[in-house]
Amino acid sequence: MPMAGFEFSRSPLVAAHLAQTLADDSCGALVTFEGWVRNHNEGRCVERLEYEGYEALGLAEGERIVAEAMERFGLLHARCVHRLGVLGLGEVAVWVGVSAAHRDEAFAACRYIIDEVKRRVPIWKKEYYADGDSGWVNCESCGAS
Amino acid sequence: MPRVRVRYFAILREHTGCAAEALDTAAATAGELYRELDGRYRFPRLASLKVAINDEFRDWNSAIADGDDVVFMPPVAGG
């Protein structure tokens, strides 16, 4: 049975445990991506992030993206988990893992999933800065005008 | 007039001060509903905006019907 899916999580992600769920004797490649909470963005010091999701539509769109990758790259397993809520520096905000017979399709599929998730899944990120200010990424610069 | 539920996320939730509201609207389409609410709330100007009706992406000309659940989505920023 292929493991394929998209999930939201309100608790910390354990990358090693997630990768184990994609194990398969017929796979010669596992490629994973971890998106980490970084301490800076666009020249500002970031102290923590808050993720908010439109969960019903986000799950449906995330599942569509994983299914597209399975089909397009001929994967055996693919999984993506995105955190919601408040995250501290260094925490894993998003995890993508794919396993396939060979590495080429695994690399390409992992890249496809993270790029499409960032572009299409209704998730919003609020940055809290060291100076006490905060803002919604991709929304504030326009909102201020 | 159709009675709809509108839900707000992220910057729009903070701007309106509510996560959801029920309202009677004269709007025939999703776009008209947005303009009606913009008149009340003066939404922040956003680089892009999408709309969902009943948990599916729809276009701005989609008709609004009684009982619909409508979400206006600011630019996303997952990952």
mmCIF file of C-alpha atoms in Angstrom:
data_model
loop_
_atom_site.group_PDB
_atom_site.id
_atom_site.type_symbol
_atom_site.label_atom_id
_atom_site.label_comp_id
_atom_site.label_asym_id
_atom_site.label_seq_id
_atom_site.Cartn_x
_atom_site.Cartn_y
_atom_site.Cartn_z
ATOM 1 C CA MET A 1 0.000 0.000 0.000
ATOM 2 C CA PRO A 2 1.491 3.383 -0.958
ATOM 3 C CA MET A 3 1.816 5.893 1.851
ATOM 4 C CA ALA A 4 0.657 9.147 0.297
ATOM 5 C CA GLY A 5 -0.828 12.165 1.946
ATOM 6 C CA PHE A 6 -0.815 15.667 3.321
ATOM 7 C CA GLU A 7 -1.442 16.538 6.969
ATOM 8 C CA PHE A 8 -1.410 19.449 9.370
ATOM 9 C CA SER A 9 0.190 19.036 12.798
ATOM 10 C CA ARG A 10 -0.070 21.138 15.928
ATOM 11 C CA SER A 11 2.763 19.287 17.630
ATOM 12 C CA PRO A 12 6.501 19.117 16.777
ATOM 13 C CA LEU A 13 7.535 17.001 13.797
ATOM 14 C CA VAL A 14 10.043 14.187 14.312
ATOM 15 C CA ALA A 15 11.777 13.862 10.955
ATOM 16 C CA ALA A 16 13.291 10.430 11.577
ATOM 17 C CA HIS A 17 9.911 8.957 12.491
ATOM 18 C CA LEU A 18 8.264 10.476 9.420
ATOM 19 C CA ALA A 19 10.982 9.131 7.106
ATOM 20 C CA GLN A 20 10.520 5.619 8.503
ATOM 21 C CA THR A 21 6.907 5.604 7.291
ATOM 22 C CA LEU A 22 8.203 5.752 3.690
ATOM 23 C CA ALA A 23 10.509 2.733 4.017
ATOM 24 C CA ASP A 24 10.076 0.090 1.324
ATOM 25 C CA ASP A 25 12.388 -2.666 0.080
ATOM 26 C CA SER A 26 11.597 -1.736 -3.525
ATOM 27 C CA CYS A 27 12.807 1.866 -3.020
ATOM 28 C CA GLY A 28 16.393 2.804 -3.761
ATOM 29 C CA ALA A 29 15.991 6.475 -2.863
ATOM 30 C CA LEU A 30 14.507 8.573 -0.086
ATOM 31 C CA VAL A 31 14.607 12.364 -0.455
ATOM 32 C CA THR A 32 13.345 14.583 2.342
ATOM 33 C CA PHE A 33 13.036 18.342 2.788
ATOM 34 C CA GLU A 34 12.712 20.158 6.111
ATOM 35 C CA GLY A 35 11.639 23.795 6.211
ATOM 36 C CA TRP A 36 13.088 25.343 9.390
ATOM 37 C CA VAL A 37 12.133 28.456 11.313
ATOM 38 C CA ARG A 38 14.913 30.945 10.500
ATOM 39 C CA ASN A 39 16.038 33.832 12.710
ATOM 40 C CA HIS A 40 15.863 36.477 9.983
ATOM 41 C CA ASN A 41 13.781 37.487 6.970
ATOM 42 C CA GLU A 42 14.245 40.421 4.610
ATOM 43 C CA GLY A 43 16.745 42.073 6.921
ATOM 44 C CA ARG A 44 14.713 41.739 10.116
ATOM 45 C CA CYS A 45 15.437 39.587 13.156
ATOM 46 C CA VAL A 46 12.691 37.001 13.604
ATOM 47 C CA GLU A 47 12.032 35.464 17.035
ATOM 48 C CA ARG A 48 9.143 33.115 16.279
ATOM 49 C CA LEU A 49 6.480 32.317 13.687
ATOM 50 C CA GLU A 50 2.794 31.603 13.786
ATOM 51 C CA TYR A 51 1.141 29.499 11.072
ATOM 52 C CA GLU A 52 -2.593 29.631 10.420
ATOM 53 C CA GLY A 53 -4.308 27.323 7.927
ATOM 54 C CA TYR A 54 -7.658 27.075 6.196
ATOM 55 C CA GLU A 55 -7.645 23.429 7.097
ATOM 56 C CA ALA A 56 -10.451 21.898 5.014
ATOM 57 C CA LEU A 57 -9.296 23.453 1.746
ATOM 58 C CA GLY A 58 -5.633 23.167 2.707
ATOM 59 C CA LEU A 59 -5.923 19.425 3.254
ATOM 60 C CA ALA A 60 -7.733 18.941 -0.040
ATOM 61 C CA GLU A 61 -5.187 21.022 -1.989
ATOM 62 C CA GLY A 62 -2.245 19.368 -0.216
ATOM 63 C CA GLU A 63 -3.628 15.924 -1.047
ATOM 64 C CA ARG A 64 -4.013 16.994 -4.693
ATOM 65 C CA ILE A 65 -0.367 18.103 -4.818
ATOM 66 C CA VAL A 66 0.920 14.831 -3.337
ATOM 67 C CA ALA A 67 -1.270 12.831 -5.736
ATOM 68 C CA GLU A 68 0.060 14.870 -8.679
ATOM 69 C CA ALA A 69 3.634 14.095 -7.601
ATOM 70 C CA MET A 70 2.890 10.379 -7.181
ATOM 71 C CA GLU A 71 1.479 10.252 -10.698
ATOM 72 C CA ARG A 72 3.949 12.536 -12.431
ATOM 73 C CA PHE A 73 7.137 11.034 -10.973
ATOM 74 C CA GLY A 74 6.047 7.435 -10.429
ATOM 75 C CA LEU A 75 6.747 7.502 -6.681
ATOM 76 C CA LEU A 76 6.133 4.619 -4.330
ATOM 77 C CA HIS A 77 5.456 6.833 -1.303
ATOM 78 C CA ALA A 78 5.107 10.558 -0.626
ATOM 79 C CA ARG A 79 4.108 12.502 2.426
ATOM 80 C CA CYS A 80 3.996 16.153 3.495
ATOM 81 C CA VAL A 81 3.244 17.494 6.983
ATOM 82 C CA HIS A 82 2.876 21.204 7.776
ATOM 83 C CA ARG A 83 2.865 22.664 11.277
ATOM 84 C CA LEU A 84 0.210 25.062 12.534
ATOM 85 C CA GLY A 85 0.420 27.326 15.570
ATOM 86 C CA VAL A 86 3.385 29.086 17.180
ATOM 87 C CA LEU A 87 6.893 27.807 16.344
ATOM 88 C CA GLY A 88 10.259 28.753 17.806
ATOM 89 C CA LEU A 89 13.562 29.152 15.970
ATOM 90 C CA GLY A 90 14.945 25.930 14.514
ATOM 91 C CA GLU A 91 11.654 24.043 14.616
ATOM 92 C CA VAL A 92 10.589 22.078 11.547
ATOM 93 C CA ALA A 93 7.715 24.023 9.956
ATOM 94 C CA VAL A 94 7.174 21.683 7.030
ATOM 95 C CA TRP A 95 8.438 18.214 6.200
ATOM 96 C CA VAL A 96 8.326 16.543 2.788
ATOM 97 C CA GLY A 97 9.476 12.992 2.113
ATOM 98 C CA VAL A 98 9.304 10.874 -1.020
ATOM 99 C CA SER A 99 10.628 7.427 -1.777
ATOM 100 C CA ALA A 100 11.088 5.938 -5.232
ATOM 101 C CA ALA A 101 13.004 3.264 -7.075
ATOM 102 C CA HIS A 102 15.678 5.772 -8.188
ATOM 103 C CA ARG A 103 17.044 9.123 -7.018
ATOM 104 C CA ASP A 104 16.228 11.329 -10.035
ATOM 105 C CA GLU A 105 12.471 11.105 -9.615
ATOM 106 C CA ALA A 106 12.778 11.347 -5.832
ATOM 107 C CA PHE A 107 14.706 14.644 -5.980
ATOM 108 C CA ALA A 108 12.360 16.109 -8.600
ATOM 109 C CA ALA A 109 9.216 15.041 -6.762
ATOM 110 C CA CYS A 110 10.360 16.408 -3.408
ATOM 111 C CA ARG A 111 11.096 19.764 -5.046
ATOM 112 C CA TYR A 112 7.725 19.725 -6.806
ATOM 113 C CA ILE A 113 5.802 19.079 -3.598
ATOM 114 C CA ILE A 114 7.431 21.814 -1.502
ATOM 115 C CA ASP A 115 7.191 24.371 -4.309
ATOM 116 C CA GLU A 116 3.515 23.649 -4.971
ATOM 117 C CA VAL A 117 2.637 23.570 -1.260
ATOM 118 C CA LYS A 118 4.186 27.009 -0.782
ATOM 119 C CA ARG A 119 2.356 28.344 -3.827
ATOM 120 C CA ARG A 120 -1.076 26.736 -3.492
ATOM 121 C CA VAL A 121 -1.979 25.588 0.027
ATOM 122 C CA PRO A 122 -3.886 28.203 2.063
ATOM 123 C CA ILE A 123 -1.467 28.637 4.950
ATOM 124 C CA TRP A 124 -0.451 32.011 6.358
ATOM 125 C CA LYS A 125 2.682 32.900 8.300
ATOM 126 C CA LYS A 126 3.034 35.671 10.845
ATOM 127 C CA GLU A 127 6.533 36.745 11.822
ATOM 128 C CA TYR A 128 7.263 38.141 15.281
ATOM 129 C CA TYR A 129 10.340 40.384 15.223
ATOM 130 C CA ALA A 130 12.964 41.147 17.853
ATOM 131 C CA ASP A 131 11.822 44.801 17.949
ATOM 132 C CA GLY A 132 8.335 43.747 19.094
ATOM 133 C CA ASP A 133 6.668 44.314 15.726
ATOM 134 C CA SER A 134 4.917 41.517 13.820
ATOM 135 C CA GLY A 135 3.507 40.985 10.360
ATOM 136 C CA TRP A 136 1.834 38.560 7.970
ATOM 137 C CA VAL A 137 4.296 37.508 5.268
ATOM 138 C CA ASN A 138 3.307 38.598 1.724
ATOM 139 C CA CYS A 139 0.455 40.704 3.096
ATOM 140 C CA GLU A 140 1.845 43.633 5.045
ATOM 141 C CA SER A 141 3.841 45.628 2.489
ATOM 142 C CA CYS A 142 0.768 46.056 0.336
ATOM 143 C CA GLY A 143 -1.509 46.480 3.334
ATOM 144 C CA ALA A 144 0.460 49.469 4.556
ATOM 145 C CA SER A 145 -0.192 51.524 1.428
ATOM 146 C CA MET B 1 -31.653 37.908 0.354
ATOM 147 C CA PRO B 2 -29.265 34.976 0.657
ATOM 148 C CA ARG B 3 -27.804 34.409 4.094
ATOM 149 C CA VAL B 4 -24.155 33.368 3.922
ATOM 150 C CA ARG B 5 -21.328 32.627 6.327
ATOM 151 C CA VAL B 6 -18.056 34.456 5.701
ATOM 152 C CA ARG B 7 -14.852 33.264 7.357
ATOM 153 C CA TYR B 8 -11.654 35.264 7.724
ATOM 154 C CA PHE B 9 -8.076 34.062 8.136
ATOM 155 C CA ALA B 10 -4.768 35.688 9.031
ATOM 156 C CA ILE B 11 -4.546 39.401 8.177
ATOM 157 C CA LEU B 12 -8.256 39.583 7.272
ATOM 158 C CA ARG B 13 -9.263 37.905 10.546
ATOM 159 C CA GLU B 14 -7.211 40.431 12.499
ATOM 160 C CA HIS B 15 -8.503 43.324 10.381
ATOM 161 C CA THR B 16 -12.185 42.452 10.828
ATOM 162 C CA GLY B 17 -11.753 41.291 14.414
ATOM 163 C CA CYS B 18 -13.723 38.124 13.767
ATOM 164 C CA ALA B 19 -13.052 34.633 12.415
ATOM 165 C CA ALA B 20 -16.558 34.207 10.998
ATOM 166 C CA GLU B 21 -19.831 36.022 10.608
ATOM 167 C CA ALA B 22 -23.262 35.297 9.177
ATOM 168 C CA LEU B 23 -24.792 37.973 7.015
ATOM 169 C CA ASP B 24 -27.632 38.682 4.608
ATOM 170 C CA THR B 25 -26.289 39.965 1.323
ATOM 171 C CA ALA B 26 -27.640 41.496 -1.846
ATOM 172 C CA ALA B 27 -24.501 40.328 -3.673
ATOM 173 C CA ALA B 28 -25.051 37.958 -6.591
ATOM 174 C CA THR B 29 -21.424 36.887 -6.970
ATOM 175 C CA ALA B 30 -18.341 36.313 -4.817
ATOM 176 C CA GLY B 31 -16.805 39.492 -6.243
ATOM 177 C CA GLU B 32 -19.854 41.569 -5.351
ATOM 178 C CA LEU B 33 -19.831 40.136 -1.837
ATOM 179 C CA TYR B 34 -16.183 41.126 -1.440
ATOM 180 C CA ARG B 35 -16.887 44.682 -2.612
ATOM 181 C CA GLU B 36 -19.856 44.918 -0.241
ATOM 182 C CA LEU B 37 -17.696 43.835 2.711
ATOM 183 C CA ASP B 38 -14.804 46.049 1.591
ATOM 184 C CA GLY B 39 -17.181 48.995 1.881
ATOM 185 C CA ARG B 40 -17.754 48.104 5.503
ATOM 186 C CA TYR B 41 -14.280 46.984 6.577
ATOM 187 C CA ARG B 42 -11.906 48.808 4.209
ATOM 188 C CA PHE B 43 -9.811 45.680 3.769
ATOM 189 C CA PRO B 44 -6.038 46.081 3.425
ATOM 190 C CA ARG B 45 -4.822 46.213 -0.192
ATOM 191 C CA LEU B 46 -3.316 42.810 -1.008
ATOM 192 C CA ALA B 47 -1.095 41.705 -3.872
ATOM 193 C CA SER B 48 -3.566 38.935 -4.691
ATOM 194 C CA LEU B 49 -6.754 37.500 -3.308
ATOM 195 C CA LYS B 50 -8.571 34.229 -3.946
ATOM 196 C CA VAL B 51 -12.030 33.061 -2.978
ATOM 197 C CA ALA B 52 -13.386 29.712 -1.863
ATOM 198 C CA ILE B 53 -17.039 28.727 -1.646
ATOM 199 C CA ASN B 54 -17.940 25.675 0.431
ATOM 200 C CA ASP B 55 -14.262 24.687 0.732
ATOM 201 C CA GLU B 56 -13.489 24.780 -2.994
ATOM 202 C CA PHE B 57 -11.504 27.349 -4.990
ATOM 203 C CA ARG B 58 -13.921 29.357 -7.147
ATOM 204 C CA ASP B 59 -13.687 32.321 -9.482
ATOM 205 C CA TRP B 60 -14.928 35.800 -8.611
ATOM 206 C CA ASN B 61 -17.958 35.519 -10.924
ATOM 207 C CA SER B 62 -19.295 32.481 -9.061
ATOM 208 C CA ALA B 63 -22.877 32.887 -7.855
ATOM 209 C CA ILE B 64 -23.571 33.208 -4.138
ATOM 210 C CA ALA B 65 -26.396 31.038 -2.824
ATOM 211 C CA ASP B 66 -28.242 30.872 0.469
ATOM 212 C CA GLY B 67 -26.256 28.880 3.022
ATOM 213 C CA ASP B 68 -22.889 29.251 1.271
ATOM 214 C CA ASP B 69 -19.670 29.350 3.258
ATOM 215 C CA VAL B 70 -17.339 31.939 1.728
ATOM 216 C CA VAL B 71 -13.634 32.502 2.442
ATOM 217 C CA PHE B 72 -11.476 35.291 1.020
ATOM 218 C CA MET B 73 -7.840 34.199 0.982
ATOM 219 C CA PRO B 74 -4.941 36.650 1.229
ATOM 220 C CA PRO B 75 -1.578 35.738 -0.378
ATOM 221 C CA VAL B 76 -0.403 32.451 1.128
ATOM 222 C CA ALA B 77 2.939 31.892 2.855
ATOM 223 C CA GLY B 78 3.349 28.274 3.812
ATOM 224 C CA GLY B 79 6.708 26.590 4.273
#
